[in-house]
Amino acid sequence: DGGITQSPKYLFRKEGQNVTLSCEQNLNHDAMYWYRQDPGQGLRLIYYSQIVNDFQKGDIAEGYSVSREKKESFPLTVTSAQKNPTAFYLCASSIQGRDGSEQFFGPGTRLTVL
Amino acid sequence: AQSVTQLDSQVPVFEEAPVELRCNYSSSVSVYLFWYVQYPNQGLQLLLKYLSGSTLVKGINGFEAEFNKSQTSFHLRKPSVHISDTAEYFCAVTKNAGGTSYGKLTFGQGTILTVHP
């Protein structure tokens, strides 16, 4: 059963700690994306990757880091430099990062920083 | 750069009534347009998309949208809603730029559709 998995579903961390969110896809997609969702603000792009070992900053990359060592995996690290990390984080993938390609989304991780 | 405005943050409607969720976009180049639906605490699911051709696009669950280039709009409609349509709906746009925008989506702020019995 192909899809995108994100883990954990809920995550709690203390302020000042780094935390890594997992994203795995078995769709054989080349492109992967990380979005942040806040109430009333829609989704904002954090990072995206078109191919293994390559990634680019999105609109709100400050305080976040990513890696793309394997095609199926695109973990996101929320660092202590992120001023307001509490949010719902969504990972997505598409066959190729072409204009018009449908993006498939994972179920999301809700991060709460205490 | 593109931008997307969803004109209503919340839309309450009674079951079996018609509904329209409004979306306007701004872009200096031609665009591709999408509507996604999000059920509570879940990811997004594609409802429909406009790439080219007929301006009336039909999607899943009985939804349709019409691309209006002159009014830069892409409103979502359903003739008769069900309780199960209660969700948040997002309009999104990406540039039609020959692949150079890497499929990056710009989303609107979302419209919460609540269907009452």
XYZ file of C-alpha atoms in Angstrom, chain A residues 15-87:
73
model
C 12.010 24.963 24.436
C 15.614 25.003 23.251
C 15.724 21.389 22.131
C 16.209 20.305 18.542
C 13.687 17.796 17.224
C 13.586 15.715 14.048
C 10.379 14.870 12.205
C 10.353 11.796 10.027
C 8.925 11.576 6.492
C 9.073 8.411 4.408
C 7.446 7.648 1.037
C 7.239 4.423 -0.938
C 5.737 6.010 -4.050
C 9.096 6.209 -5.825
C 8.650 9.954 -6.119
C 11.624 12.155 -6.911
C 10.435 15.364 -5.281
C 9.650 15.910 -1.611
C 8.444 18.944 0.306
C 7.974 20.146 3.879
C 5.200 22.572 4.799
C 4.227 24.272 8.016
C 0.550 24.862 8.757
C -0.723 27.451 11.234
C -4.408 28.286 11.773
C -5.662 30.835 9.274
C -2.368 30.972 7.367
C -2.623 28.061 5.000
C 0.512 26.047 4.274
C 3.931 27.602 3.910
C 6.870 25.891 2.237
C 9.890 25.216 4.442
C 12.217 23.135 2.227
C 11.969 21.078 -0.922
C 14.113 18.502 -2.662
C 14.069 17.452 -6.294
C 16.646 14.705 -6.064
C 18.770 12.811 -3.582
C 21.516 14.865 -1.927
C 20.021 18.136 -3.114
C 17.492 20.455 -1.463
C 16.483 24.123 -1.538
C 15.074 26.592 0.950
C 11.433 27.489 0.719
C 9.725 30.605 2.014
C 10.279 30.042 5.744
C 13.487 27.984 6.068
C 15.025 29.890 8.983
C 15.393 27.672 12.044
C 14.923 24.442 10.084
C 17.257 21.970 8.418
C 16.753 18.918 6.199
C 18.672 16.099 4.570
C 17.962 13.864 1.569
C 20.324 10.929 1.754
C 17.791 8.452 0.376
C 15.078 8.890 -2.241
C 12.351 7.705 0.106
C 13.299 9.762 3.156
C 13.270 13.523 3.840
C 13.607 14.262 7.587
C 13.082 17.752 8.946
C 14.940 19.083 11.991
C 13.372 21.923 13.919
C 16.246 23.665 15.656
C 16.309 25.846 18.737
C 16.754 28.822 16.405
C 13.160 28.527 15.221
C 11.344 31.244 17.154
C 7.875 29.760 17.160
C 8.050 26.044 16.324
C 4.651 24.944 17.607
C 2.683 24.029 14.480
